[in-house]
Coordinates of C-alpha atoms and ligand atoms in Angstrom, one line a residue:
M1 CA 0.0 0.0 0.0
L2 CA 1.3 3.4 -1.0
L3 CA 0.8 6.2 1.6
L4 CA -0.2 9.5 -0.1
D5 CA 1.9 11.6 2.2
G6 CA 0.9 15.3 2.1
K7 CA 3.5 16.5 4.5
I8 CA 6.4 15.4 2.2
I9 CA 4.8 17.3 -0.7
R10 CA 4.2 20.4 1.4
E11 CA 7.9 20.4 2.3
T12 CA 9.1 19.9 -1.3
K13 CA 6.7 22.5 -2.7
A14 CA 7.5 25.0 0.1
V15 CA 11.0 25.3 -1.4
E16 CA 9.6 26.0 -4.8
L17 CA 7.1 28.5 -3.5
R18 CA 9.8 30.3 -1.5
S19 CA 11.8 30.9 -4.6
A20 CA 8.7 31.9 -6.5
V21 CA 8.0 34.5 -3.8
R22 CA 11.6 35.8 -4.1
E23 CA 11.1 36.2 -7.9
L24 CA 7.9 38.1 -7.3
G25 CA 9.9 40.9 -5.7
F26 CA 7.4 41.8 -2.9
T27 CA 5.7 40.0 0.0
P28 CA 2.4 38.4 -1.2
T29 CA -0.1 39.0 1.6
L30 CA -3.2 36.9 2.5
A31 CA -5.9 38.4 4.6
I32 CA -7.9 35.9 6.8
V33 CA -11.2 37.1 8.0
Q34 CA -12.1 35.2 11.1
T35 CA -15.6 35.4 12.8
G36 CA -15.9 33.8 16.2
S37 CA -13.0 31.8 17.7
S38 CA -13.5 28.0 17.6
G39 CA -10.5 26.0 18.6
R40 CA -10.4 24.2 15.2
S41 CA -10.5 27.5 13.3
R42 CA -7.6 28.8 15.3
E43 CA -5.6 25.6 14.4
Y44 CA -6.4 26.0 10.7
I45 CA -5.3 29.6 10.8
A46 CA -2.1 28.8 12.7
A47 CA -1.3 26.2 10.0
K48 CA -1.7 28.9 7.3
Q49 CA 0.4 31.4 9.2
K50 CA 3.2 28.9 9.7
F51 CA 3.3 28.0 6.0
A52 CA 3.2 31.7 5.0
E53 CA 6.2 32.3 7.2
E54 CA 8.0 29.3 5.6
I55 CA 7.6 30.6 2.1
G56 CA 8.1 34.3 2.8
A57 CA 4.4 35.4 2.4
A58 CA 2.5 37.4 5.0
V59 CA -0.9 36.9 6.7
E60 CA -3.1 39.7 8.0
L61 CA -5.5 38.3 10.4
V62 CA -8.8 40.2 10.8
G63 CA -10.5 38.7 13.8
F64 CA -14.1 39.4 15.0
G65 CA -15.9 38.0 18.1
N66 CA -18.9 35.7 17.9
D67 CA -21.4 38.6 18.0
V68 CA -20.2 40.3 14.8
S69 CA -22.8 41.2 12.2
T70 CA -22.7 40.5 8.4
D71 CA -22.5 44.3 7.8
E72 CA -19.4 44.7 9.9
V73 CA -17.7 41.8 8.1
L74 CA -18.7 43.3 4.7
Y75 CA -17.2 46.6 5.6
E76 CA -13.9 45.0 6.5
I77 CA -13.9 42.9 3.3
Q78 CA -14.5 46.0 1.2
R79 CA -11.5 47.7 2.9
L80 CA -9.3 44.6 2.1
N81 CA -10.6 44.6 -1.5
A82 CA -9.5 48.2 -1.9
D83 CA -6.1 47.7 -0.2
P84 CA -3.4 47.1 -2.9
S85 CA -1.1 45.5 -0.4
I86 CA -3.5 42.6 0.1
N87 CA -3.3 40.0 -2.7
G88 CA -5.7 37.4 -1.4
I89 CA -8.7 37.3 1.0
I90 CA -10.3 34.3 2.6
V91 CA -13.2 34.0 5.0
Q92 CA -12.3 31.3 7.5
L93 CA -15.1 28.7 7.6
P94 CA -17.4 28.0 9.4
V95 CA -18.5 31.6 10.0
S96 CA -20.0 32.6 13.3
R97 CA -23.8 32.2 14.1
D98 CA -25.2 35.5 12.8
I99 CA -23.2 35.7 9.6
D100 CA -24.7 35.2 6.2
R101 CA -22.0 33.0 4.7
R102 CA -22.9 33.4 1.1
V103 CA -23.1 37.2 1.4
V104 CA -19.7 37.6 2.9
L105 CA -18.0 35.0 0.6
E106 CA -19.5 36.9 -2.4
A107 CA -18.1 40.2 -1.1
V108 CA -14.5 39.1 -1.8
D109 CA -13.1 40.7 -5.0
P110 CA -12.8 37.9 -7.6
S111 CA -9.2 38.9 -8.3
K112 CA -8.4 38.2 -4.6
D113 CA -10.7 35.1 -4.2
V114 CA -7.9 32.6 -3.4
D115 CA -10.3 30.2 -1.7
G116 CA -12.2 30.0 -5.0
L117 CA -15.7 30.3 -3.4
T118 CA -17.2 33.4 -5.0
A119 CA -19.8 32.9 -7.8
H120 CA -17.1 34.1 -10.3
S121 CA -14.7 31.4 -9.3
L122 CA -17.4 28.7 -9.1
R123 CA -18.7 29.6 -12.6
S124 CA -15.1 29.4 -13.9
L125 CA -14.9 25.9 -12.4
L126 CA -18.3 25.0 -14.0
E127 CA -17.0 26.2 -17.3
N128 CA -13.5 24.8 -16.9
D129 CA -12.2 28.3 -17.5
P130 CA -8.8 29.1 -15.9
Q131 CA -9.8 32.7 -15.1
G132 CA -11.1 31.8 -11.6
F133 CA -9.4 30.2 -8.7
V134 CA -10.0 26.5 -8.0
P135 CA -11.2 26.0 -4.5
A136 CA -8.3 25.1 -2.2
T137 CA -9.5 21.7 -1.0
A138 CA -10.4 20.4 -4.5
K139 CA -7.1 21.8 -5.8
G140 CA -5.3 20.2 -2.9
I141 CA -6.8 16.7 -3.6
L142 CA -5.6 17.0 -7.2
L143 CA -2.1 18.2 -6.1
L144 CA -1.8 15.1 -3.9
L145 CA -2.8 12.7 -6.7
D146 CA -0.7 14.4 -9.3
Y147 CA 2.4 14.3 -7.1
Y148 CA 2.1 10.5 -6.9
H149 CA 1.3 10.3 -10.6
V150 CA -2.2 8.8 -10.1
V151 CA -3.9 8.9 -13.5
I152 CA -7.2 10.8 -13.4
E153 CA -8.2 11.1 -17.0
G154 CA -10.6 8.3 -18.0
K155 CA -10.9 6.9 -14.4
Q156 CA -14.0 6.3 -12.3
V157 CA -14.1 8.6 -9.3
A158 CA -16.5 8.3 -6.5
I159 CA -16.9 11.2 -4.1
V160 CA -18.7 10.7 -0.8
G161 CA -20.1 14.1 0.3
R162 CA -21.7 16.9 -1.7
S163 CA -20.9 20.1 0.1
L164 CA -20.0 23.2 -1.9
L165 CA -16.8 23.5 0.1
V166 CA -15.5 20.0 -0.8
G167 CA -17.7 17.4 -2.5
K168 CA -19.3 19.4 -5.3
T169 CA -16.3 21.4 -6.2
A170 CA -14.1 18.4 -6.1
A171 CA -16.5 16.6 -8.4
L172 CA -16.3 19.5 -10.9
A173 CA -12.5 19.6 -10.6
F174 CA -12.3 15.8 -11.4
L175 CA -14.8 16.2 -14.3
N176 CA -12.5 19.0 -15.7
R177 CA -9.7 16.5 -15.6
N178 CA -11.8 14.1 -17.7
A179 CA -12.7 11.6 -15.0
T180 CA -16.2 10.0 -14.8
V181 CA -17.6 11.1 -11.5
T182 CA -20.2 9.7 -9.1
V183 CA -21.2 11.9 -6.2
C184 CA -22.7 10.1 -3.1
H185 CA -24.5 11.6 -0.1
R186 CA -26.9 10.6 2.7
F187 CA -29.6 9.5 0.3
T188 CA -27.3 7.2 -1.8
N189 CA -29.1 3.8 -1.6
D190 CA -26.2 1.4 -1.7
L191 CA -23.0 3.3 -0.7
P192 CA -20.6 0.3 -0.8
Q193 CA -21.8 -0.6 -4.3
A194 CA -21.1 3.0 -5.5
T195 CA -17.7 3.4 -3.8
K196 CA -16.3 -0.1 -4.7
Q197 CA -16.6 0.4 -8.4
A198 CA -14.4 3.5 -8.3
D199 CA -10.7 3.7 -9.3
I200 CA -10.4 6.8 -7.0
L201 CA -12.5 7.1 -3.9
V202 CA -12.7 10.6 -2.2
V203 CA -14.4 10.7 1.2
A204 CA -15.5 14.1 2.6
V205 CA -18.2 13.6 5.1
G206 CA -17.0 14.4 8.7
K207 CA -17.8 11.0 10.3
S208 CA -15.1 8.7 11.5
N209 CA -15.1 5.2 10.2
L210 CA -17.9 5.9 7.7
V211 CA -15.8 4.0 5.1
G212 CA -14.7 0.5 6.0
R213 CA -13.7 -2.8 4.3
E214 CA -17.1 -3.2 2.6
H215 CA -16.7 0.2 0.7
V216 CA -13.3 -0.4 -0.9
S217 CA -11.8 -2.7 -3.5
P218 CA -8.3 -3.9 -4.4
G219 CA -6.2 -1.5 -6.5
Q220 CA -8.2 1.6 -5.4
V221 CA -6.7 4.9 -4.5
V222 CA -8.4 6.4 -1.5
V223 CA -8.3 10.1 -0.5
D224 CA -9.6 10.8 3.0
V225 CA -10.6 14.4 3.4
G226 CA -12.5 14.1 6.7
I227 CA -11.2 15.7 9.9
N228 CA -12.8 14.3 13.0
V229 CA -11.6 14.7 16.6
S230 CA -11.9 11.3 18.3
D231 CA -11.8 10.7 22.0
G232 CA -8.8 8.5 21.4
E233 CA -7.6 5.7 23.5
K234 CA -7.3 6.2 27.2
L235 CA -3.8 6.7 28.3
A236 CA -2.4 4.6 31.2
E237 CA -3.3 7.4 33.6
E238 CA -6.9 7.3 32.3
I239 CA -6.5 10.6 30.6
P240 CA -8.4 10.6 27.3
A241 CA -6.1 11.5 24.4
P242 CA -8.0 13.3 21.7
R243 CA -6.7 12.6 18.3
V244 CA -7.6 13.6 14.7
V245 CA -8.9 10.9 12.4
G246 CA -10.4 10.9 9.0
D247 CA -13.7 9.4 7.6
V248 CA -12.0 6.1 6.5
D249 CA -11.2 3.3 8.8
F250 CA -7.5 3.3 7.9
A251 CA -6.5 0.1 9.7
A252 CA -9.4 -1.9 8.1
V253 CA -8.8 -0.8 4.5
K254 CA -5.0 -0.3 4.3
D255 CA -4.3 -3.9 3.2
I256 CA -6.9 -3.9 0.5
V257 CA -6.4 -0.6 -1.4
A258 CA -3.4 0.4 -3.5
A259 CA -2.9 3.8 -2.0
I260 CA -4.5 5.9 0.8
S261 CA -3.9 9.4 2.3
P262 CA -3.5 9.5 6.1
V263 CA -5.3 11.8 8.5
P264 CA -3.6 13.9 9.7
G265 CA -0.9 14.5 7.1
G266 CA -2.7 13.8 3.8
V267 CA -5.2 16.3 2.3
G268 CA -4.8 18.9 5.1
P269 CA -1.3 20.1 4.2
M270 CA -2.4 20.0 0.5
T271 CA -5.2 22.4 1.1
V272 CA -2.8 24.9 2.7
L273 CA -0.4 24.5 -0.2
A274 CA -3.2 25.0 -2.8
L275 CA -4.3 28.1 -1.0
F276 CA -0.8 29.7 -1.2
E277 CA -0.4 28.6 -4.8
N278 CA -3.6 30.5 -5.5
L279 CA -2.2 33.5 -3.6
L280 CA 0.9 33.5 -5.7
E281 CA -1.2 33.3 -8.9
A282 CA -3.4 36.2 -7.6
A283 CA -0.3 38.3 -6.9
R284 CA 1.2 37.6 -10.4
R285 CA -2.1 38.4 -12.1
Q286 CA -2.4 41.7 -10.1
I287 CA 1.0 42.9 -11.3
G288 CA 0.4 41.6 -14.8
T289 CA 3.1 38.9 -15.0
L290 CA 0.6 36.1 -15.5
Ligands
LIG301 P1 -20.5 19.0 5.3 O1 -20.8 20.4 4.7 O2 -21.1 18.7 6.6 O3 -20.9 17.9 4.2 C1 -20.9 16.6 4.6 C2 -21.4 15.8 3.4 O4 -21.4 14.4 3.8 C3 -22.9 16.1 3.0 O5 -23.0 16.2 1.6 C4 -23.7 14.9 3.5 O6 -24.7 14.5 2.7 C5 -22.6 13.8 3.4 N1 -23.0 12.7 4.4 C6 -23.2 12.8 5.7 N2 -23.5 11.6 6.2 C7 -23.4 10.7 5.2 C8 -23.5 9.3 5.1 N3 -23.8 8.5 6.1 N4 -23.3 8.7 3.8 C9 -23.0 9.5 2.8 N5 -22.8 10.8 2.8 C10 -23.0 11.4 4.0 O7 -18.9 18.9 5.4 P2 -17.7 19.4 4.5 O8 -17.5 20.9 4.8 O9 -17.9 19.0 3.1 O10 -16.5 18.7 5.2 C11 -16.4 17.2 5.2 C12 -15.2 16.8 6.0 O11 -14.1 17.2 5.4 C13 -15.2 17.3 7.4 O12 -14.7 16.4 8.3 C14 -14.3 18.5 7.3 O13 -13.6 18.8 8.5 C15 -13.3 18.0 6.3 N6 -12.6 19.0 5.5 C16 -11.2 18.8 5.4 C17 -10.5 19.7 4.7 C18 -9.0 19.5 4.5 O14 -8.3 20.3 4.1 N7 -8.5 18.3 4.9 C19 -11.1 20.8 4.1 C20 -12.4 21.0 4.2 C21 -13.2 20.1 4.9 P3 -26.1 15.3 2.5 O15 -25.7 16.4 1.6 O16 -27.0 14.4 1.9 O17 -26.4 15.9 3.9

């Protein structure tokens, strides 16, 4: 079984991105708009800040409390849109309770939409038009497969999960790479039948152990996008050790499939990498060198 190791790719690509940043001649800057302060959001933001530092990019964090209104966030996004020193803007998801997610995502200037979630970028994805930005998670999944030379064209791809953030946008990204795509969800009648026939299985649900032995087949490539915090095993001192797991029962399927991405260390680092590749692309477009 081949382990699709995202951490190795992130390290290799960080070197390339660092020299690309040097060539740019200025510090590309990503603004992160954070509403509320869940522990997981803080971790995701910290991972982005760390990677930015590694490659010589900058992050401007604009943080709001849980009680922020949509209008206040919109005002800030408009300021960031108008600021020429900001090359990319993302709204950290999930947004806090009172925020209209679609309205704030849509407020981001398409030329700075490095998460690829404005209608402009989504339309580009629908039309397979390179003008928009490919959403970071979908792009990250493709970066992972491309690094390991997994052929996508002509292959059967099954995706479990149909959120805009992951499942649907990944489905379009695979379609644009000439795969034949099946999208599964809670109403899929026979999930094992749908997932077993795929050459590439992508799971993005948010439920640990959703995919087990009965869902996979020999020779398959499995990409586990899920991030779930399990209670973990009890330590000797009876202290629970929380740990991050994916949606796939890794131990149960690892001896059946040809390749699988681990959680953590698979798609997660790829999403961060994809985001900063988009940031560089945005910066180059803004100065007219792309
Ligand atoms: P989401 O919006 O909650 O969507 C979950 C999807 O899973 C829905 O489409 C849902 O179907 C489907 N689903 C739920 N139960 C199912 C079942 N029993 N069988 C089949 N499908 C089922 O979640 P999301 O934002 O897409 O995120 C999914 C997971 O990926 C989460 O764990 C998230 O943390 C993780 N994630 C990871 C990264 C990364 O970089 N690694 C990035 C983004 C998200 P319905 O539509 O029918 O309800």
